[in-house]
Short mmCIF file of C-alpha atoms and ligand atoms in Angstrom, two decimals:
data_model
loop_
_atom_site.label_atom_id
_atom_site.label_comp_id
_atom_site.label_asym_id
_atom_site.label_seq_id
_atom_site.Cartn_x
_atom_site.Cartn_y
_atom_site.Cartn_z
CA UNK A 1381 22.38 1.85 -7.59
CA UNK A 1382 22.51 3.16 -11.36
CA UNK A 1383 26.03 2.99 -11.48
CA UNK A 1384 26.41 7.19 -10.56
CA UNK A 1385 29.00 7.52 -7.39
CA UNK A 1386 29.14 10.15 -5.11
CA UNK A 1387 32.68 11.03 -3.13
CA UNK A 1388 33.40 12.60 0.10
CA UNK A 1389 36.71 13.33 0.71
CA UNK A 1390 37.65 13.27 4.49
CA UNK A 1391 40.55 13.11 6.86
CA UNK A 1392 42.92 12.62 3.89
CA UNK A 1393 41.21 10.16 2.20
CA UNK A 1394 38.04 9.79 -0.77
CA UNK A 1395 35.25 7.86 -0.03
CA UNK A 1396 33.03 6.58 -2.56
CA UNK A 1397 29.30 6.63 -2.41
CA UNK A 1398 26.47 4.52 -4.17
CA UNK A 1399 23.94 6.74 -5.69
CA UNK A 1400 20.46 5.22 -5.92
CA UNK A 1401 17.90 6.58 -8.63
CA UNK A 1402 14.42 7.47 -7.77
CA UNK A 1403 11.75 6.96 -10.12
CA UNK A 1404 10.35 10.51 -10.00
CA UNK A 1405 12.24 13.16 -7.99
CA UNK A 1406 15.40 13.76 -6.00
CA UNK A 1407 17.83 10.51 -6.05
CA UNK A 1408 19.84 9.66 -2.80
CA UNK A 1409 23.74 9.48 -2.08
CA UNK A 1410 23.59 6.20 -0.13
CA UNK A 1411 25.26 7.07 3.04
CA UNK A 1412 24.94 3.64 5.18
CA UNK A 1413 28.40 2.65 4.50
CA UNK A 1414 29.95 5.62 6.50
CA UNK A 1415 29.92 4.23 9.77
CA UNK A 1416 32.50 1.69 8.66
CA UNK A 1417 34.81 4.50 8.54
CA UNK A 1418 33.80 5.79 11.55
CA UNK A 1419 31.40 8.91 10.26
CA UNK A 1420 27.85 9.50 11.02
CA UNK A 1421 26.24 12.03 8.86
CA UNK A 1422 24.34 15.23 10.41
CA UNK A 1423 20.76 15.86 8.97
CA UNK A 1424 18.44 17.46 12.42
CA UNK A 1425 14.93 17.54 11.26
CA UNK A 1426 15.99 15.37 8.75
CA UNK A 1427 15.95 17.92 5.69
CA UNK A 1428 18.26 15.94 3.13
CA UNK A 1429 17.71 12.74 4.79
CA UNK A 1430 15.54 9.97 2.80
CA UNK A 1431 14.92 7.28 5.79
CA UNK A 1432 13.79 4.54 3.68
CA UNK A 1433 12.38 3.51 -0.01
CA UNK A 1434 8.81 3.44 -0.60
CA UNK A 1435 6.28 3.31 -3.58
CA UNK A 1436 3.39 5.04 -2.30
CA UNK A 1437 3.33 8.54 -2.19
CA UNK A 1438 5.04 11.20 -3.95
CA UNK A 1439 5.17 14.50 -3.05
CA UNK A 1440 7.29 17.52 -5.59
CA UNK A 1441 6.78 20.12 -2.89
CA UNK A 1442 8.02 23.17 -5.84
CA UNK A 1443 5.27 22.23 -8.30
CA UNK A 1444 2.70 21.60 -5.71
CA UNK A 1445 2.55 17.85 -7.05
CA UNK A 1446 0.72 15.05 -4.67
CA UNK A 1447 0.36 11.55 -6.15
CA UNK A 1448 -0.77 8.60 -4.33
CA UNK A 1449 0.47 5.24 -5.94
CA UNK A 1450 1.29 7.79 -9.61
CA UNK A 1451 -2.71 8.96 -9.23
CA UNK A 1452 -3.26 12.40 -8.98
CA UNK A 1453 -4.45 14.00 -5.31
CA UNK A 1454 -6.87 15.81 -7.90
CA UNK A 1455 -8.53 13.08 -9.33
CA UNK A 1456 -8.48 11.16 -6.35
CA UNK A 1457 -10.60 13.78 -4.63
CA UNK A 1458 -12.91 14.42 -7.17
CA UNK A 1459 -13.44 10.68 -8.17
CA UNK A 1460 -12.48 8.09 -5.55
CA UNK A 1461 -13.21 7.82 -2.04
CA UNK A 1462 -11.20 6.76 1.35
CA UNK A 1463 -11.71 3.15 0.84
CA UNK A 1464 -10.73 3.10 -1.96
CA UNK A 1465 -7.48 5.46 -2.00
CA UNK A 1466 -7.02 2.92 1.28
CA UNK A 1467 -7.14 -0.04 -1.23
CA UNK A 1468 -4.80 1.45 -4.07
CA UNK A 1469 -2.31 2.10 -0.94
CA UNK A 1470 -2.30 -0.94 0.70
CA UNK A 1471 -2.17 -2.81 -2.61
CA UNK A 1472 -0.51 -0.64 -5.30
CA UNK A 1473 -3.31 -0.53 -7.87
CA UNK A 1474 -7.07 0.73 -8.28
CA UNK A 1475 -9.66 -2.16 -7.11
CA UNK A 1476 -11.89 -3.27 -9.71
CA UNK A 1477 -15.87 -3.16 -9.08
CA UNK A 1478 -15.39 -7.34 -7.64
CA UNK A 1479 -12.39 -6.11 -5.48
CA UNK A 1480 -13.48 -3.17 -4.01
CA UNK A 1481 -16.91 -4.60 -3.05
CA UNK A 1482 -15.29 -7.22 -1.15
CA UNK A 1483 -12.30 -5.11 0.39
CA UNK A 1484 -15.69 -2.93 1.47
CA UNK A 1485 -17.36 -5.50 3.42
CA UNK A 1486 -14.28 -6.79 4.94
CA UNK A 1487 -14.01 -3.17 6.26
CA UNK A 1488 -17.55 -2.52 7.37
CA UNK A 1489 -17.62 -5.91 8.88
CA UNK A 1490 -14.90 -4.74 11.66
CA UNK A 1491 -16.18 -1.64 12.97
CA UNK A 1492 -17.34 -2.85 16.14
CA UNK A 1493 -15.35 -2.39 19.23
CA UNK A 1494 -14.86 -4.48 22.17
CA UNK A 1495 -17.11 -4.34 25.28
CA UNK A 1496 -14.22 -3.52 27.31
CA UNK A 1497 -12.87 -0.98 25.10
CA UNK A 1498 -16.67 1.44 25.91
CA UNK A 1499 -15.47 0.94 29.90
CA UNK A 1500 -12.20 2.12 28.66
CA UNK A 1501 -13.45 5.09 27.51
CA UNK A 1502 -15.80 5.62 29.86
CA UNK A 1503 -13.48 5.74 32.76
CA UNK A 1504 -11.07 8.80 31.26
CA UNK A 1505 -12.06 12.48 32.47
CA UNK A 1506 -14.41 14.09 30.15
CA UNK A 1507 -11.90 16.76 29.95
CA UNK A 1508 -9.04 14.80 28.19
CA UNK A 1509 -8.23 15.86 25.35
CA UNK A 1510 -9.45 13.86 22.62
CA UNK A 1511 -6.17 13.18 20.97
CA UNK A 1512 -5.27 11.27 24.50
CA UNK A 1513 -8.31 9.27 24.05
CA UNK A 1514 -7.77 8.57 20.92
CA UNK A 1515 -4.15 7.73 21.67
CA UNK A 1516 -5.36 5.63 24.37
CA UNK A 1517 -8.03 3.39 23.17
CA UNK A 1518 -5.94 2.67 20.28
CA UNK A 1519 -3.17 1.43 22.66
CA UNK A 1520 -5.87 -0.35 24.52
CA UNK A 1521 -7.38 -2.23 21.25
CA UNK A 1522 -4.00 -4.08 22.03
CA UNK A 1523 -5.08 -5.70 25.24
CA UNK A 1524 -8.54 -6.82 23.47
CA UNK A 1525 -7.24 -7.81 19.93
CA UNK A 1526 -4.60 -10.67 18.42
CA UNK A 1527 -0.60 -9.04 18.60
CA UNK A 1528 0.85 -12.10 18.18
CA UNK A 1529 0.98 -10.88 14.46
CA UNK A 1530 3.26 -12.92 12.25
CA UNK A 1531 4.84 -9.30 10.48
CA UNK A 1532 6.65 -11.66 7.63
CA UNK A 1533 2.60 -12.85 6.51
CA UNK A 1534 1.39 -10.80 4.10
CA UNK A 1535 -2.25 -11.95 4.71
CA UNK A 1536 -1.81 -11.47 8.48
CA UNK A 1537 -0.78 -7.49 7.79
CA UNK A 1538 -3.95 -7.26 5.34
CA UNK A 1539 -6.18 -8.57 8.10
CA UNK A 1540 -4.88 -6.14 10.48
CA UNK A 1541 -4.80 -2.74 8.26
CA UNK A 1542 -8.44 -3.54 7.82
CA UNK A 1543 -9.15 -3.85 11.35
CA UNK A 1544 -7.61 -0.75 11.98
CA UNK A 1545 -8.98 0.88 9.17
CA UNK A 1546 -12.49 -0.30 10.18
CA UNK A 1547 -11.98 0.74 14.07
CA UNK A 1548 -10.68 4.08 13.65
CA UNK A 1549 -13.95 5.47 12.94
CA UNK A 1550 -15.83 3.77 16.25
CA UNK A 1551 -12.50 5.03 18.05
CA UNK A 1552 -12.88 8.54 17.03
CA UNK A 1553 -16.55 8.78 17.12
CA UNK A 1554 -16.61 7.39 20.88
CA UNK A 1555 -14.02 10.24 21.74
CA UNK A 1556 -16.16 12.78 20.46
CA UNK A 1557 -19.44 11.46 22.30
CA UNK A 1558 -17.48 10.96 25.27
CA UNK A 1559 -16.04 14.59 24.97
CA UNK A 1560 -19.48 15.89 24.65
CA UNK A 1561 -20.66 13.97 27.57
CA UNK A 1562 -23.29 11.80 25.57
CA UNK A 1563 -24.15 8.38 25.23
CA UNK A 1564 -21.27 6.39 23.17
CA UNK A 1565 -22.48 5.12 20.03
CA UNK A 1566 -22.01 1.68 17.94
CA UNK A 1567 -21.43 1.64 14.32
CA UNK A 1568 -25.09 1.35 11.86
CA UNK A 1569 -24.43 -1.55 9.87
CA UNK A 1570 -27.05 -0.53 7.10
CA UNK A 1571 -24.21 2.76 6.98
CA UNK A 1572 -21.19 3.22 4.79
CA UNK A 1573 -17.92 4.02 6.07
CA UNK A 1574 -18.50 7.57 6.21
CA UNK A 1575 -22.50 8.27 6.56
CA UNK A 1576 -21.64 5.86 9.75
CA UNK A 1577 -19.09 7.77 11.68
CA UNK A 1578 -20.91 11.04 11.15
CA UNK A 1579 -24.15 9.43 11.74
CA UNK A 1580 -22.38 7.84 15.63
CA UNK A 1581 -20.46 11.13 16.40
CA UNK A 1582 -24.05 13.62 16.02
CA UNK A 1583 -26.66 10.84 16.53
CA UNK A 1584 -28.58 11.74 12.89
CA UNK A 1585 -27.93 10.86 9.73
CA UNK A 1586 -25.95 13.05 7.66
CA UNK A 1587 -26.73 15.08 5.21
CA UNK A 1588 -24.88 14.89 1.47
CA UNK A 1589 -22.48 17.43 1.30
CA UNK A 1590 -21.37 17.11 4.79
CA UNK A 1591 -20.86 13.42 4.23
CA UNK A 1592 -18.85 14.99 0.59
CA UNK A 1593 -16.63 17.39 2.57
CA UNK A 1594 -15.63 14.61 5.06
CA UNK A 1595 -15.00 12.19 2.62
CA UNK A 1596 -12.67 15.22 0.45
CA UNK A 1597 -10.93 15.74 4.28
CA UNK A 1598 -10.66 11.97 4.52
CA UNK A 1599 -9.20 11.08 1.22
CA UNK A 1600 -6.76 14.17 1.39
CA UNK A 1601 -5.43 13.20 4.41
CA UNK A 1602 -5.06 9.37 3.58
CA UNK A 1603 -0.98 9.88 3.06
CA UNK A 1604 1.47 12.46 3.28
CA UNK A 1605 4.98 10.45 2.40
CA UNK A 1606 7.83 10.23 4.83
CA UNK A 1607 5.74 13.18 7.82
CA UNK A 1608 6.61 13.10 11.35
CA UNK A 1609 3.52 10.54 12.36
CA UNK A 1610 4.32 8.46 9.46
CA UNK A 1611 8.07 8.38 10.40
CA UNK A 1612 7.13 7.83 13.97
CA UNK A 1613 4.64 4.83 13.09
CA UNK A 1614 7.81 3.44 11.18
CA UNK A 1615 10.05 3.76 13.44
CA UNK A 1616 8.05 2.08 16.46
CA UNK A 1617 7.36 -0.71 14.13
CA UNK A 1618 10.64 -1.30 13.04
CA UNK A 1619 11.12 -2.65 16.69
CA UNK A 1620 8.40 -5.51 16.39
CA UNK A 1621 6.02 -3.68 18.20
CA UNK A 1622 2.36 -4.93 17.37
CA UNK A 1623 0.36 -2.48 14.83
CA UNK A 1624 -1.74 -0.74 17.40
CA UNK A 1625 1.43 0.50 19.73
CA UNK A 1626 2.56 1.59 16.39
CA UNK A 1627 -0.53 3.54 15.43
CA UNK A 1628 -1.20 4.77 18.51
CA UNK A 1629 2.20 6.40 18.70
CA UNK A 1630 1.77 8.00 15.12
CA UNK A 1631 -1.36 9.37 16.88
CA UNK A 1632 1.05 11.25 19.64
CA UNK A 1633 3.15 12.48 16.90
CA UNK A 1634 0.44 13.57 15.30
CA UNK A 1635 -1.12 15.76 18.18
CA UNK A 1636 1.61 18.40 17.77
CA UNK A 1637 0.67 21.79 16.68
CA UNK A 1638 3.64 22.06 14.44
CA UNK A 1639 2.07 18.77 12.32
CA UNK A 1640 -2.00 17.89 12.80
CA UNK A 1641 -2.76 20.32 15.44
CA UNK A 1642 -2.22 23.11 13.01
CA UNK A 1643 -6.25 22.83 12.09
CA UNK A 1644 -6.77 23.02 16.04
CA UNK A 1645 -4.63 25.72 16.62
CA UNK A 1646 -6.01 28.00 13.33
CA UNK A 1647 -9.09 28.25 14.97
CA UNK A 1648 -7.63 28.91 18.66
CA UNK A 1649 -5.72 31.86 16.63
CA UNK A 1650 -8.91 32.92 14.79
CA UNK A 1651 -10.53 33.48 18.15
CA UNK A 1652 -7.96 34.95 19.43
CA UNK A 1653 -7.70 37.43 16.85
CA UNK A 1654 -11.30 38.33 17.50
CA UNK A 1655 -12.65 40.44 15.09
CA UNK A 1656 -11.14 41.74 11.39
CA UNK A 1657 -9.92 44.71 12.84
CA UNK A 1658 -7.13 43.09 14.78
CA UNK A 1659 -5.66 41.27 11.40
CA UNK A 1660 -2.87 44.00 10.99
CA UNK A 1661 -2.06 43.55 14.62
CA UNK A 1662 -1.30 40.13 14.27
CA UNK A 1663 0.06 39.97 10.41
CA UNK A 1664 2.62 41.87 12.14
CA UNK A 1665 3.47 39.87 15.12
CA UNK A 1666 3.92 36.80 12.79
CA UNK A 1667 6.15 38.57 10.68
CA UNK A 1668 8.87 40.15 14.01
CA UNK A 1669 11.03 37.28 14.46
CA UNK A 1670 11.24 38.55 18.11
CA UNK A 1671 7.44 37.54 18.97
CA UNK A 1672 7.12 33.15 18.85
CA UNK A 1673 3.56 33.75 17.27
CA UNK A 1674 3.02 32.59 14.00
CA UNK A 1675 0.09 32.46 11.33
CA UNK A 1676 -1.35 28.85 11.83
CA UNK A 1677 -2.60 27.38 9.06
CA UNK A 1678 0.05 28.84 6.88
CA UNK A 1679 3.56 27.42 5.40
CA UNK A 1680 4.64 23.72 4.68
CA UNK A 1681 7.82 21.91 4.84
CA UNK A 1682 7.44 20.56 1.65
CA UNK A 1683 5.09 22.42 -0.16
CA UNK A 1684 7.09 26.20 -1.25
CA UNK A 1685 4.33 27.32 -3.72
CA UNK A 1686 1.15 26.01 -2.98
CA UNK A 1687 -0.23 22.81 -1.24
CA UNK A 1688 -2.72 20.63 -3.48
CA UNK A 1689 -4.96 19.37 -0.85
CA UNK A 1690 -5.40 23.06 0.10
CA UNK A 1691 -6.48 23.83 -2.86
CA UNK A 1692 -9.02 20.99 -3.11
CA UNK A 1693 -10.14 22.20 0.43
CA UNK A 1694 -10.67 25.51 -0.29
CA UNK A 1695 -13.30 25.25 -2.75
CA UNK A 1696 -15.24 22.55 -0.85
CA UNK A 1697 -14.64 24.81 2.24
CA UNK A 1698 -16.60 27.87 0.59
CA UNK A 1699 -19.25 24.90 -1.21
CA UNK A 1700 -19.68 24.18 2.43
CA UNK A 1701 -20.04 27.21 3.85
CA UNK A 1702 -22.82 28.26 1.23
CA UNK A 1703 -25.35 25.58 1.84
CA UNK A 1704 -24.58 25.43 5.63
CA UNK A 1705 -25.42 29.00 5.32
CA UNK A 1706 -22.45 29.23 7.83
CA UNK A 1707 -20.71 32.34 5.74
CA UNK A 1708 -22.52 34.63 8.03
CA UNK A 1709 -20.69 32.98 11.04
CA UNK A 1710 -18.00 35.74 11.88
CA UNK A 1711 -15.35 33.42 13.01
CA UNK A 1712 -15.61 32.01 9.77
CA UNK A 1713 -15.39 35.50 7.75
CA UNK A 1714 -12.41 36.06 9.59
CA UNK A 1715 -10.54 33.42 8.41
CA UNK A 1716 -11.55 34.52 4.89
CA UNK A 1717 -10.46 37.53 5.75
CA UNK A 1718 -7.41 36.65 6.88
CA UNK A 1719 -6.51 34.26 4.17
CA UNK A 1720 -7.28 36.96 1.68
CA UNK A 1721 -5.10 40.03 3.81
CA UNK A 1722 -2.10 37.44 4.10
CA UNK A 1723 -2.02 36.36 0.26
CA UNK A 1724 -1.46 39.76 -0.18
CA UNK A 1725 1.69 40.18 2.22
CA UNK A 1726 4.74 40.42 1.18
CA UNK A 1727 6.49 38.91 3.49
CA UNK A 1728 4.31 35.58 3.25
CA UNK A 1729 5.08 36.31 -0.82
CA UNK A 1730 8.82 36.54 -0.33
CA UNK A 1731 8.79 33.40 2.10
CA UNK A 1732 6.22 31.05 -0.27
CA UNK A 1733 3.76 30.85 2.79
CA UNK A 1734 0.63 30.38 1.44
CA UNK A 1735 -2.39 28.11 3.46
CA UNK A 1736 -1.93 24.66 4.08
CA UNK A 1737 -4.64 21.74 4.50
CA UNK A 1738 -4.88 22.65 7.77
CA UNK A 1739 -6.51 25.93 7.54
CA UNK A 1740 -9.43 25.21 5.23
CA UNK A 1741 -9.87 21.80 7.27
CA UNK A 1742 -10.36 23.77 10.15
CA UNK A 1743 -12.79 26.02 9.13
CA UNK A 1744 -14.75 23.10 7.57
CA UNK A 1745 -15.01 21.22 10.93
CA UNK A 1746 -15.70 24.18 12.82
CA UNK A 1747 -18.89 24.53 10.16
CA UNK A 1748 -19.71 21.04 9.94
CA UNK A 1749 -19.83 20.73 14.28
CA UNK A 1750 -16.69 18.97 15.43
CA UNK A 1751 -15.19 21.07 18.53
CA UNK A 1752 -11.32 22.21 17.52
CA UNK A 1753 -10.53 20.71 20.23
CA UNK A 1754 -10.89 17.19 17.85
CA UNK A 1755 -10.19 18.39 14.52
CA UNK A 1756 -7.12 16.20 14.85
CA UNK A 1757 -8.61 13.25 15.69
CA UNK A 1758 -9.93 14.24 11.98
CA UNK A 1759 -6.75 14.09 10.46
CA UNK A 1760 -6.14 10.87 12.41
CA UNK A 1761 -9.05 9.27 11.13
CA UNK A 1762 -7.90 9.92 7.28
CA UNK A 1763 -3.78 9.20 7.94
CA UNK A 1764 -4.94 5.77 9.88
CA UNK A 1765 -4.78 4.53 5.82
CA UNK A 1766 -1.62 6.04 5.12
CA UNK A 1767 0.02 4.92 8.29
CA UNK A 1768 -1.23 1.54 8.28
CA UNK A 1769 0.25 1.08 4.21
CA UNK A 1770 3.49 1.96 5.36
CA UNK A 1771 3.64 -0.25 8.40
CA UNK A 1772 2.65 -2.90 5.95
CA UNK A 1773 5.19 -2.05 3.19
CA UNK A 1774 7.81 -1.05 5.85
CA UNK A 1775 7.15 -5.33 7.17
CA UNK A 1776 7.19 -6.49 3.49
CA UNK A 1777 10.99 -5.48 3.06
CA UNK A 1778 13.90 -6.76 5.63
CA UNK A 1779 13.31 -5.01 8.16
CA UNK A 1780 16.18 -2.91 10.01
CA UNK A 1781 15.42 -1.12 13.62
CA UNK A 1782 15.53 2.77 13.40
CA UNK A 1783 18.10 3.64 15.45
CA UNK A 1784 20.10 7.09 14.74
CA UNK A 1785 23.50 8.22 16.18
CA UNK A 1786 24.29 11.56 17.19
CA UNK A 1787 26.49 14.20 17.47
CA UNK A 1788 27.86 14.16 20.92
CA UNK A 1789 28.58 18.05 22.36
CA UNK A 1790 28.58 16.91 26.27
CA UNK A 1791 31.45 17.24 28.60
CA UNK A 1792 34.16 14.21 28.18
CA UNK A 1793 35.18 11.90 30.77
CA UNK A 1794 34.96 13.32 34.46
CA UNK A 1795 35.15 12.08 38.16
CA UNK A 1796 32.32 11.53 40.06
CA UNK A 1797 32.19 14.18 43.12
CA UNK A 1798 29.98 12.87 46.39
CA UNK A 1799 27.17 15.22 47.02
CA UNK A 1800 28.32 16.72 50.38
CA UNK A 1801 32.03 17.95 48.11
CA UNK A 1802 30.11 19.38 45.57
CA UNK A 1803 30.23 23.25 45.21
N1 LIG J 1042 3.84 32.38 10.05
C1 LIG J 1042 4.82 33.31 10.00
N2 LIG J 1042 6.06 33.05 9.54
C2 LIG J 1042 6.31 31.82 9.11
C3 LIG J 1042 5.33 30.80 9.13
C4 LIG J 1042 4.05 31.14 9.63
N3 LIG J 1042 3.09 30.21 9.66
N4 LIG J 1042 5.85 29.66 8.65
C5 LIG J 1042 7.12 29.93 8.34
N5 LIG J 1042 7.41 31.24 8.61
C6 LIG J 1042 8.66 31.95 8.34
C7 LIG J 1042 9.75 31.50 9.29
O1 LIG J 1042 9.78 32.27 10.47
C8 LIG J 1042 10.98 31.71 8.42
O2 LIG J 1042 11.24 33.08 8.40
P1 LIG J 1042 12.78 33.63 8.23
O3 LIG J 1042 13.23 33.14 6.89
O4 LIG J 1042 12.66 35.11 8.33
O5 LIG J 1042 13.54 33.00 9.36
C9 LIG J 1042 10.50 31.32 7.03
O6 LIG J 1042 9.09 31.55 7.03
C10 LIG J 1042 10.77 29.87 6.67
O7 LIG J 1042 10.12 29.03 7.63
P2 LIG J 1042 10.69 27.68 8.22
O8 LIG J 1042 10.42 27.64 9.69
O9 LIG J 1042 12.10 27.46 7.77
O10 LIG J 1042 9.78 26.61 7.50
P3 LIG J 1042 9.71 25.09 7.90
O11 LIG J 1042 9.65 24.35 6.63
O12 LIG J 1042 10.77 24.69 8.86
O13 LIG J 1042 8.33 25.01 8.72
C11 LIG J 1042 6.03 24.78 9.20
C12 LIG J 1042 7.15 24.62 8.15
C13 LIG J 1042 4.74 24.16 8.66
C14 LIG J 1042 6.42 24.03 10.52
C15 LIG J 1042 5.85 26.28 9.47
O14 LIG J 1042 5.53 26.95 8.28
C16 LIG J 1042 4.78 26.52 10.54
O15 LIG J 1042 5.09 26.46 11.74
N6 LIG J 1042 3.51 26.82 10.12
C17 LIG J 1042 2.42 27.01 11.04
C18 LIG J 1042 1.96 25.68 11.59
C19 LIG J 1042 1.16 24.88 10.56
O16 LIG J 1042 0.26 25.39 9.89
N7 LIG J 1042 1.50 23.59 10.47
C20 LIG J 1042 0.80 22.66 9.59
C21 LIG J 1042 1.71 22.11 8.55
S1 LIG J 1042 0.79 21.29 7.27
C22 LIG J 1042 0.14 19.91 7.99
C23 LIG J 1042 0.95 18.69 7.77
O17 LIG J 1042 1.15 18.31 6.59
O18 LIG J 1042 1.33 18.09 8.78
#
């Protein structure tokens, strides 16, 4: 508290409210001591709600600002990589050379999976969808690996965000083989993080500025703040539940089209837009509030100018294009197409809509060879880091279950009528 009060003044009487100060952007009015007099406070989609403190990310959605741990999503891009943006989350500062070498072999040294895990896999459709995999052998690492974690031991938390950190890779790669109906794959140990899950989901190694534009998707994926997977991976572990229950239902939350399968749905919308002709046609039907379709790819909660990571993405999405010689590809013109047409708009102008991460991820996995169908197994792959840091800072602080109230608008007491007197 910094000594600021907030009041409320209800049913005839004030209330007073601590304020707490944030170090950069909005400070709270500390609610939790309504319930004592008997008031819940009404926030759906949680809007003006903070749900808990945290020193990792910070997000100023107006002036398009992401920083991860006070660094810059700018210079993390350009200069750092996932492991190490995994690192400076998990630990609050930058690893020097000594660090980082041996936080890097812990890492590599975990990829593998267990036997059972491959029969696992092996024994879902080929159809599924590879988020269910994904959400499934994650679950399943639980019957194969230690949950008896102690959450209070620091060291026990490390060991298991680098497991996970390690694994998701393997995970996702064996989902996409599986997918494709081809031989799974184990991790290269002579391969760095990256190089290796490319090199395991297309059976080659990679070449540079693929391996650049996944490592760009990776590290600008890594965290996000408070989003609905991140909330959702705090909120099952605020119950106790061991790390990969938590994970893996961060990876459900994640599957929705509203969240990560935005970059899954842009393309399903590019192809069904067709051709550059039909743009108007559809500019229009995302714009009549009558018709549920909207442009994917486009508009943040958070971000009301522009989104940073987007703008990262974009120019390693055209860098991409170039030397894949993709640009030809007419899916991909399109969606440049598109882009341009709708930055134009005016009612994606009044409304601050502009493209999210989403939209230029897309378009890069959909040049690079991942099926849409996976792209968010993608985004999975770089959140894992994010996720897994706030489990661990979530555990490091006294830990409270998530448990909202409600506003109750049912009917009140009633009788119970037998079935045969019923109307
Ligand atoms: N296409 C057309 N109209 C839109 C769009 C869109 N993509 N997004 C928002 N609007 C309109 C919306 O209908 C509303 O219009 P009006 O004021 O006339 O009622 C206005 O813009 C404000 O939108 P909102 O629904 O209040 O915005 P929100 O903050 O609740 O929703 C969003 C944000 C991302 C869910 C939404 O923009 C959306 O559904 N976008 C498409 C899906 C997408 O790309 N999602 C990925 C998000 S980024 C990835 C991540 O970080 O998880």
């Amino acid at each position: 508290m910094n000594g600021e009060t907030a009041s409320l003044r209800i049913r005839g009487s004030e209330i007073s409210l601590g304020v707490r100060a944030a170090t950069l952007g909005q400070d709270v009015v500390d609610v939790s001591s309504l319930v004592a007099n008997d008031i819940f406070t009404f926030d759906p989609g949680f809007v003006s709600t903070a749900a808990c403190t945290s020193a990792l990310t910070y997000i100023d959605g107006d002036a398009g600002v992401l920083l991860h741990r006070g660094y810059k999503i700018e210079d993390l891009a350009a200069q750092s990589n996932q492991l190490e943006v995994a690192y400076l989350l998990l630990t609050g500062e930058l690893p020097t050379a000594l660090e980082f070498d041996a936080f890097r072999r812990a890492v590599l040294a975990c990829r593998d999976l267990p036997a059972g895990l491959y029969d696992v896999c092996r024994a879902l459709p080929k159809d599924t969808h590879p988020m269910a995999m994904l959400n499934t052998l994650c679950a399943a690492l639980s019957a194969f690996e230690e949950i008896d974690i102690d959450m209070q031991d620091e060291s026990a938390r490390r060991e298991v965000a680098i497991k996970l950190i390690a694994k998701m890779p393997t995970l996702v790669a064996m989902a996409l083989r599986h997918q494709a109906g081809k031989n799974l794959t184990e991790p290269d140990a002579k391969l760095d993080y990256t190089d290796n899950f490319l090199a395991m989901v297309f059976g080659e190694t990679p070449v540079p500025v693929v391996v650049d534009a996944m490592e760009r998707i990776l590290v600008l994926h890594a965290d996000h703040e408070q989003n609905a997977s991140t909330s959702t991976v705090r909120l099952a572990g605020s119950t106790g539940t061991n790390p990969y229950a938590a994970i893996s239902a961060g990876i459900a939350a994640l599957w929705g089209p509203s969240h990560g399968g935005a970059n899954e749905a842009v393309l399903e919308m590019l192809e069904e837009i067709g051709d550059i002709q039909h743009i108007e046609t559809f500019l229009a039907r995302a714009q009549d509030a009558n018709d549920a379709f909207k442009l994917m790819g486009f508009g943040h909660r958070v971000y009301k100018n522009y989104d940073p990571r987007a703008a990262i993405l974009r120019t390693s999405c055209h860098e991409v294009l170039e030397s894949l010689d993709s640009a030809g590809n007419p899916l991909l013109r399109l969606a440049q197409a598109l882009e341009a047409r709708a930055l134009e708009d005016d009612y994606f102008i009044r409304r601050k809509l502009f493209p999210n991460v989403d939209f230029y991820s897309g378009i890069i996995l959909r040049a690079i060879g991942i099926p849409s169908s996976a792209f968010t197994t993608i985004f999975a792959l770089g959140r894992i880091v994010g996720w897994i840091a706030q489990w661990n800072e979530m555990h490091r602080e006294n830990l409270k279950i998530g448990r909202p109230r409600q506003l109750y608008l049912g009917p009140g007491p009633r009788s119970f009528v037998a079935m045969p007197d019923r109307a």
